[in-house]
Coordinates of C-alpha atoms and ligand atoms in Angstrom, one line a residue:
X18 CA 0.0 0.0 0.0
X19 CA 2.5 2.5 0.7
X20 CA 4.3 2.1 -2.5
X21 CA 0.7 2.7 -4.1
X22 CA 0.1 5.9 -2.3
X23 CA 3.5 7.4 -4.1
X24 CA 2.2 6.9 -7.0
X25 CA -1.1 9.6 -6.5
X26 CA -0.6 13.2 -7.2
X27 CA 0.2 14.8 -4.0
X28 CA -0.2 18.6 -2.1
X29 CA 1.8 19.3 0.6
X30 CA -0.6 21.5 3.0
X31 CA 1.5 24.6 4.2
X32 CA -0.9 26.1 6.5
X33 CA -1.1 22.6 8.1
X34 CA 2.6 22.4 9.1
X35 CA 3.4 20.1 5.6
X36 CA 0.1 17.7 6.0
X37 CA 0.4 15.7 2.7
X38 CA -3.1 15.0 1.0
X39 CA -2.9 12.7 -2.2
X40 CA -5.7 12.8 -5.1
X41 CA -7.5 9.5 -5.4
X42 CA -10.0 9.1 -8.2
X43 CA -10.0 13.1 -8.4
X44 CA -10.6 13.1 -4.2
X45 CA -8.3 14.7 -1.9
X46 CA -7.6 12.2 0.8
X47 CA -5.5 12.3 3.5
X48 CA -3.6 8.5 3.8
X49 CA -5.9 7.3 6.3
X50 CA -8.8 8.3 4.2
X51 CA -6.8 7.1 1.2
X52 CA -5.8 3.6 2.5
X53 CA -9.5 3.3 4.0
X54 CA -11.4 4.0 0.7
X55 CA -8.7 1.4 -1.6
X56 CA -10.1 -1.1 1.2
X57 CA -13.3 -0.5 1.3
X58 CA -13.3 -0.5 -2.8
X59 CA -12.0 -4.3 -2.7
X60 CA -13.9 -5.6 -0.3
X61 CA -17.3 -4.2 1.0
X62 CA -20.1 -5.6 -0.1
X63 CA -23.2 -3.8 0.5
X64 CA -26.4 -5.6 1.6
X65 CA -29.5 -4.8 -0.4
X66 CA -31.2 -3.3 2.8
X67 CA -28.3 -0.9 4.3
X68 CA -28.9 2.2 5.0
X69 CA -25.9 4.8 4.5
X70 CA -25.5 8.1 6.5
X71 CA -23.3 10.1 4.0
X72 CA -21.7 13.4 4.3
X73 CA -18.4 16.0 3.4
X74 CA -16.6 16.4 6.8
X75 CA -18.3 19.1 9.1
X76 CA -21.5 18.7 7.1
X77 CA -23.1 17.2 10.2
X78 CA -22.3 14.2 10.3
X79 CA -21.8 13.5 14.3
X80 CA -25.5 14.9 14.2
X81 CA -26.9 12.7 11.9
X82 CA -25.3 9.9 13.4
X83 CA -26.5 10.5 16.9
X84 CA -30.3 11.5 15.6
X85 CA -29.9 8.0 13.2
X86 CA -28.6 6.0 16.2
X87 CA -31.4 7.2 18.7
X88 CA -34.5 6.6 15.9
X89 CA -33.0 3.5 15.3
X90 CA -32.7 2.1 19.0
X91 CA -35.0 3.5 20.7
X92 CA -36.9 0.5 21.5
X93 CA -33.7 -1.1 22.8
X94 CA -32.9 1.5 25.3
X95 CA -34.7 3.7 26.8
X96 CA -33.2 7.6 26.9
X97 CA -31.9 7.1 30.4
X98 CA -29.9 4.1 29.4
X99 CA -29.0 5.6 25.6
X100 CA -25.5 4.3 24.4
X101 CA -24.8 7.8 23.3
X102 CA -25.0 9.3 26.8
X103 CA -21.6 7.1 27.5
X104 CA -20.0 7.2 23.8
X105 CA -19.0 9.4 21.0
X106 CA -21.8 9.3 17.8
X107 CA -18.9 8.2 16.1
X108 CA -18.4 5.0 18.1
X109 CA -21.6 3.9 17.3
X110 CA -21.8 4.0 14.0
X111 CA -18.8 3.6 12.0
X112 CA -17.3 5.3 9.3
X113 CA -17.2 2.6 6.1
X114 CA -13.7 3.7 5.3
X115 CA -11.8 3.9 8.8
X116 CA -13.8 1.2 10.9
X117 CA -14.3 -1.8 8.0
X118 CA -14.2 -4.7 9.9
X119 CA -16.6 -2.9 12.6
X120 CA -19.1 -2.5 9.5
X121 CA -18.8 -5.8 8.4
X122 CA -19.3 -6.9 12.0
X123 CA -22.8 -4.9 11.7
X124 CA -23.7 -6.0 8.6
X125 CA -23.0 -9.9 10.2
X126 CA -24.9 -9.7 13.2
X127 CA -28.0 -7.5 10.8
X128 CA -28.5 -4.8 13.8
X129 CA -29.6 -2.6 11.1
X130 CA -27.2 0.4 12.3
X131 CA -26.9 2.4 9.3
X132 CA -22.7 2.9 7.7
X133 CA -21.5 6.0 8.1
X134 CA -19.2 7.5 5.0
X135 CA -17.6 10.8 3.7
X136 CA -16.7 9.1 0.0
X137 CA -17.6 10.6 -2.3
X138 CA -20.8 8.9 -4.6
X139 CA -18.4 7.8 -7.4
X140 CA -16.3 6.5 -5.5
X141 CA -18.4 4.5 -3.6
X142 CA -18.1 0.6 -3.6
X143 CA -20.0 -0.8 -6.5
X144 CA -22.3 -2.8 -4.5
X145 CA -24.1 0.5 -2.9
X146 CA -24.5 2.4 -6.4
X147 CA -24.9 -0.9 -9.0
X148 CA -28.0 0.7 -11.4
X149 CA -31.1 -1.2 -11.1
X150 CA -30.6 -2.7 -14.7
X151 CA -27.8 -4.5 -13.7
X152 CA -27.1 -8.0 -12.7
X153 CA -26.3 -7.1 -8.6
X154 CA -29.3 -4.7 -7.6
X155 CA -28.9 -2.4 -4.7
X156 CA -31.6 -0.5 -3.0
X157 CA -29.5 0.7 -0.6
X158 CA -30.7 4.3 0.6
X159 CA -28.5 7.2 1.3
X160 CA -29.2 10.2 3.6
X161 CA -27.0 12.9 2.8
X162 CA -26.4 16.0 5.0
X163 CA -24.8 18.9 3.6
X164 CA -24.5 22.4 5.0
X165 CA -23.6 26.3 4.6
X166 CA -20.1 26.1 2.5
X167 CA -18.8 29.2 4.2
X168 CA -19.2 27.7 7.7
X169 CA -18.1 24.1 6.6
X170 CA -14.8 26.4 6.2
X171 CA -14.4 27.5 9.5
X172 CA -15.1 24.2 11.0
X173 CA -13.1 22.3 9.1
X174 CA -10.2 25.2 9.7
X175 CA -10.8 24.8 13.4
X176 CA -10.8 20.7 13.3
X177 CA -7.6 20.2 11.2
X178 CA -5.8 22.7 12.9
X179 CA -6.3 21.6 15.8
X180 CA -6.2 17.8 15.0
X181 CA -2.7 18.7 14.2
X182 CA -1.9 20.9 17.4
X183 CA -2.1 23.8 15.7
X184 CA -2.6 27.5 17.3
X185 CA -5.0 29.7 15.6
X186 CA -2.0 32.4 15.4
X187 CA 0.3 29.8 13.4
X188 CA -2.4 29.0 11.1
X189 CA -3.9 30.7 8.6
X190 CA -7.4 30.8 7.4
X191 CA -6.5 32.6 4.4
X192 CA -4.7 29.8 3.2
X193 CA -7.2 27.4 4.1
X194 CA -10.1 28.9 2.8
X195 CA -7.7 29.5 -0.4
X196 CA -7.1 25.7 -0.8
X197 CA -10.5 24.7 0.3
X198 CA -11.9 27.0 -3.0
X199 CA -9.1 24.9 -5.0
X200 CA -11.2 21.8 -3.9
X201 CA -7.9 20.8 -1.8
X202 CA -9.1 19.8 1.5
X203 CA -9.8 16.4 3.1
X204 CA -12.4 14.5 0.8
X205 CA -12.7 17.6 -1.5
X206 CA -13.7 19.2 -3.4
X207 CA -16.7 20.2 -1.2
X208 CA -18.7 21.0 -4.6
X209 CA -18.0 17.7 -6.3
X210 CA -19.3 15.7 -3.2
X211 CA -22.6 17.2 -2.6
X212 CA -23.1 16.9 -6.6
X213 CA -22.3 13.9 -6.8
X214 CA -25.0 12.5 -4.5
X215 CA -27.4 15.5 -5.9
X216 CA -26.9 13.9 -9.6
X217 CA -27.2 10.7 -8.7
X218 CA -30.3 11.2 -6.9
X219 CA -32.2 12.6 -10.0
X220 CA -32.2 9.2 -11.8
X221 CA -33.4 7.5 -8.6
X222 CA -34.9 10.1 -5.9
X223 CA -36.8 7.2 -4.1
X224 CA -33.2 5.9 -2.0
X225 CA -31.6 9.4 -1.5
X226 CA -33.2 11.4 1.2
X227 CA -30.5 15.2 1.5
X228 CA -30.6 17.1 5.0
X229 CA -29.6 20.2 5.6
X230 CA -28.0 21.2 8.7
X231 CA -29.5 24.4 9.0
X232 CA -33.2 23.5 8.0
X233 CA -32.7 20.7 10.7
X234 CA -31.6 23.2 13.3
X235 CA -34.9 25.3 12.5
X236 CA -37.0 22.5 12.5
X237 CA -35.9 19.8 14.1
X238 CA -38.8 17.8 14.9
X239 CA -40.0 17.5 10.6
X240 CA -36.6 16.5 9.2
X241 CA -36.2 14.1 12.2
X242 CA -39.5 12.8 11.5
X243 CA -38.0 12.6 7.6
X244 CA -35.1 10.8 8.6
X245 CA -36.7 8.1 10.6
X246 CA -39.8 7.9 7.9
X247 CA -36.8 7.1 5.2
X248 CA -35.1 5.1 7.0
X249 CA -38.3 2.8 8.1
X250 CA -38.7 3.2 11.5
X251 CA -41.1 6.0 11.3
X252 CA -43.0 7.4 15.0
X253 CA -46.0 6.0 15.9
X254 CA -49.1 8.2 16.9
X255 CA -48.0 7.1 20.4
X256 CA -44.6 8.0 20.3
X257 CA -45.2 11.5 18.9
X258 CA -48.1 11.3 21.8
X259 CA -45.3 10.3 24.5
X260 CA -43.0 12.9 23.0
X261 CA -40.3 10.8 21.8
X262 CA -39.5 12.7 19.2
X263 CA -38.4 15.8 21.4
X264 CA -36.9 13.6 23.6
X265 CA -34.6 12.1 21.1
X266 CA -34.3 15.7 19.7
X267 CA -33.2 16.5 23.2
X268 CA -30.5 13.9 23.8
X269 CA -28.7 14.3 20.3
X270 CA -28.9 18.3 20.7
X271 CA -25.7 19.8 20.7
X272 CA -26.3 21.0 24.4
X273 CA -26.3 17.7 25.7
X274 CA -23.7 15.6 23.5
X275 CA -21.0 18.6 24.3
X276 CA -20.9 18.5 27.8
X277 CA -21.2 14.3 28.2
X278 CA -17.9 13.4 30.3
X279 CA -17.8 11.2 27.3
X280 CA -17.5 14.2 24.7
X281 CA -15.4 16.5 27.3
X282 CA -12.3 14.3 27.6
X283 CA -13.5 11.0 25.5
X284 CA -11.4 9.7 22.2
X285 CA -12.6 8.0 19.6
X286 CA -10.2 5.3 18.5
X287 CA -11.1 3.6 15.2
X288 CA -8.7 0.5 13.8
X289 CA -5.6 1.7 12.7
X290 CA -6.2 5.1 13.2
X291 CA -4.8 7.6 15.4
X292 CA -6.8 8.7 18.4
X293 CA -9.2 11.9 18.1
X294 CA -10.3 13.7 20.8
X295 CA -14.0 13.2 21.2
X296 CA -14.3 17.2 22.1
X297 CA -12.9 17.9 18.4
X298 CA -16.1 17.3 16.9
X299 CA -17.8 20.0 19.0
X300 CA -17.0 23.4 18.4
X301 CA -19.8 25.7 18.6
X302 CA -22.9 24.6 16.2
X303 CA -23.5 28.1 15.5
X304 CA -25.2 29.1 12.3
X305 CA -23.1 31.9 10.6
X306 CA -20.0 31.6 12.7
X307 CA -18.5 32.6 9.5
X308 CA -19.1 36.1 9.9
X309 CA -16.3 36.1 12.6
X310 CA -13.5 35.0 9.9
X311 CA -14.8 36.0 6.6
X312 CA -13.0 39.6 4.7
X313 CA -15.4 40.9 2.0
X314 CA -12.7 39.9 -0.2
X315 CA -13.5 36.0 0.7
X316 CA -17.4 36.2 0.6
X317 CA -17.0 37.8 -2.6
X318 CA -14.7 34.6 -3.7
X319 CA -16.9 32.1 -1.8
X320 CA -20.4 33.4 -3.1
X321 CA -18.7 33.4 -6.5
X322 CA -17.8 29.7 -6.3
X323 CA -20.8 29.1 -5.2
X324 CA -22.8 30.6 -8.2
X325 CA -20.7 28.8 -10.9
X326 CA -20.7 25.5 -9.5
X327 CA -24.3 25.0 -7.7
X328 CA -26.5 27.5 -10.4
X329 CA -28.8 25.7 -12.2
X330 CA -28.7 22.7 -10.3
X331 CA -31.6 23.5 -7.5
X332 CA -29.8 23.1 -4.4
X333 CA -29.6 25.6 -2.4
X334 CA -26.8 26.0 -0.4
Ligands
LIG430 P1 -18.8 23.9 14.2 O1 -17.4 23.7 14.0 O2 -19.4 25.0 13.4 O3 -19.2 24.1 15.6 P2 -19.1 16.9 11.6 O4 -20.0 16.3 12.6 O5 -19.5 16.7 10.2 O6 -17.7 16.7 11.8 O7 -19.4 18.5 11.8 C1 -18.9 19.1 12.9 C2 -19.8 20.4 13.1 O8 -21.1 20.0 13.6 C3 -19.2 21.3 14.2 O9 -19.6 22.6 13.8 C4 -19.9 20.8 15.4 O10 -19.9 21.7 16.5 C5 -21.3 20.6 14.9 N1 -22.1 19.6 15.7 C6 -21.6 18.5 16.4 N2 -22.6 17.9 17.0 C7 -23.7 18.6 16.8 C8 -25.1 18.4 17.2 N3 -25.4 17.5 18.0 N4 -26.0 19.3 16.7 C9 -25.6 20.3 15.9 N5 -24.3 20.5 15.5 C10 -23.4 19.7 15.9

């Protein structure tokens, strides 16, 4: 593997102390990523039923997992006793290309946790996209969350640089937000992805169901409905009676993940990865944070992007 990865065209990060990120089927991946998605390529195979959580990094994706993870078990434990008040969202449901054999595991024992990914479409596996014409049929169903590109900046700023022990002073956001509009990033371009699963969604709209972070944060208790509608475990007229749709609202809320002991001072460990701070994954949640970093200069060259490569195409970002 390592003499594979010399072999991808590579860009050396210099607002990230050197980071090295390598272009994979026209993805920038770091080499975990890289490594992860080469794997998961030769040897997933999806089950017609799965459900997949997809999602760029700092889309809201440790939301979606907790809010999928709750709908999903809530007859198995009540809120009280919720796996999620003890572990990261990431720990329980794994990400396709870091935690494989955890996956697989899943898939084995059929406890119908969704797989968690931030591949891009094309690059996914052939068993989740195979057409329905062709020999192998997948119905597999994708949720997608996507949010505001300008504050998918700053997040992702904040995460890598400190992921890499990096102070805000020795880091610049210019530079990031430059590279990040060169669709150099980890798993970017941002464009590409959301496209990706927007295109592919056209021929088939019936498996992709796309979230977005801010409509979920104004109303929460419709898309959550959504979510756990598409992903066939929809509320009963006595849940939504008994509340439980607040109540899992409640417990994946940002309030209450960010100051679990787990999420203070937690890591999440996957298989050959390093450790990441649990606490990395929650900054602030705020919608239009951006306002704090942004120049006119960079909305001007961020609204710009934004025209040429999402006009036309319906989504809104
Ligand atoms: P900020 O950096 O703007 O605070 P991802 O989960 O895809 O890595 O995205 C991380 C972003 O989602 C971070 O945004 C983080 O604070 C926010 N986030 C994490 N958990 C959340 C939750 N339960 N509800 C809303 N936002 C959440």
């Amino acid at each position: 593997m390592e003499e594979i990865l010399k072999t991808f065209p590579q860009h050396v990060c210099s607002w990230l102390k050197g980071a090295i990120v390598y272009k994979y089927q026209d993805v920038w991946l770091n080499e975990v990523f890289l490594k992860g998605t080469i794997l998961a390529q030769q040897r997933f195979k999806a089950h017609p039923n799965d459900v997949f959580l997809c999602s760029f990094p700092k889309g809201g994706t440790t939301w979606l997992k907790a809010l999928a993870f709750a709908i999903i078990t809530r007859e198995t434990f009540d809120i009280s006793t919720n796996p999620l008040l003890t572990n990261s969202p990431h720990d329980c449901i794994p990400f396709l290309e870091k935690e494989l054999a955890k996956v697989e595991e899943n898939q084995k024992n059929s406890c119908s946790l969704p797989i968690a990914t931030h591949m891009h479409y094309h690059c996914l596996p052939d068993s989740v996209i195979t057409s329905p014409d062709s020999v192998v049929t997948s119905n597999c169903k994708i949720v997608y969350i996507y949010r505001n590109m300008k504050d998918v900046i700053v997040s992702y700023y904040h995460f890598v640089r400190k992921l890499n022990k990096i102070p805000m002073e020795n880091a610049s956001f210019e530079e990031a937000l430059d590279e990040f509009c060169q669709g150099i990033s980890s798993c970017g371009s941002y464009w590409d992805h959301i496209l990706g699963y927007w295109k592919a969604s056209l021929s088939r709209p019936e498996r992709f169901l796309f979230l977005k972070y801010e409509d979920m944060k104004n109303d929460p208790t419709s898309n959550v409905k959504r979510l756990a509608e598409f992903i066939g475990r929809p509320f009963t007229i006595e849940e939504e009676k008994a509340n439980v749709i607040e109540k899992i609202i409640r417990l994946c809320s940002f309030e209450n993940l960010s100051n679990l002991d787990v999420n203070k001072s937690g890591k999440h460990h996957p298989e050959e990865c390093i450790a990441i701070e649990n606490r990395l994954f929650f900054r602030k949640a705020k919608d239009g944070d951006w306002k704090n970093y942004f120049t006119l200069e960079m909305i001007e060259k961020v609204d710009k992007l934004i025209d040429e490569k999402f006009g036309g195409t319906g989504l809104v970002l």
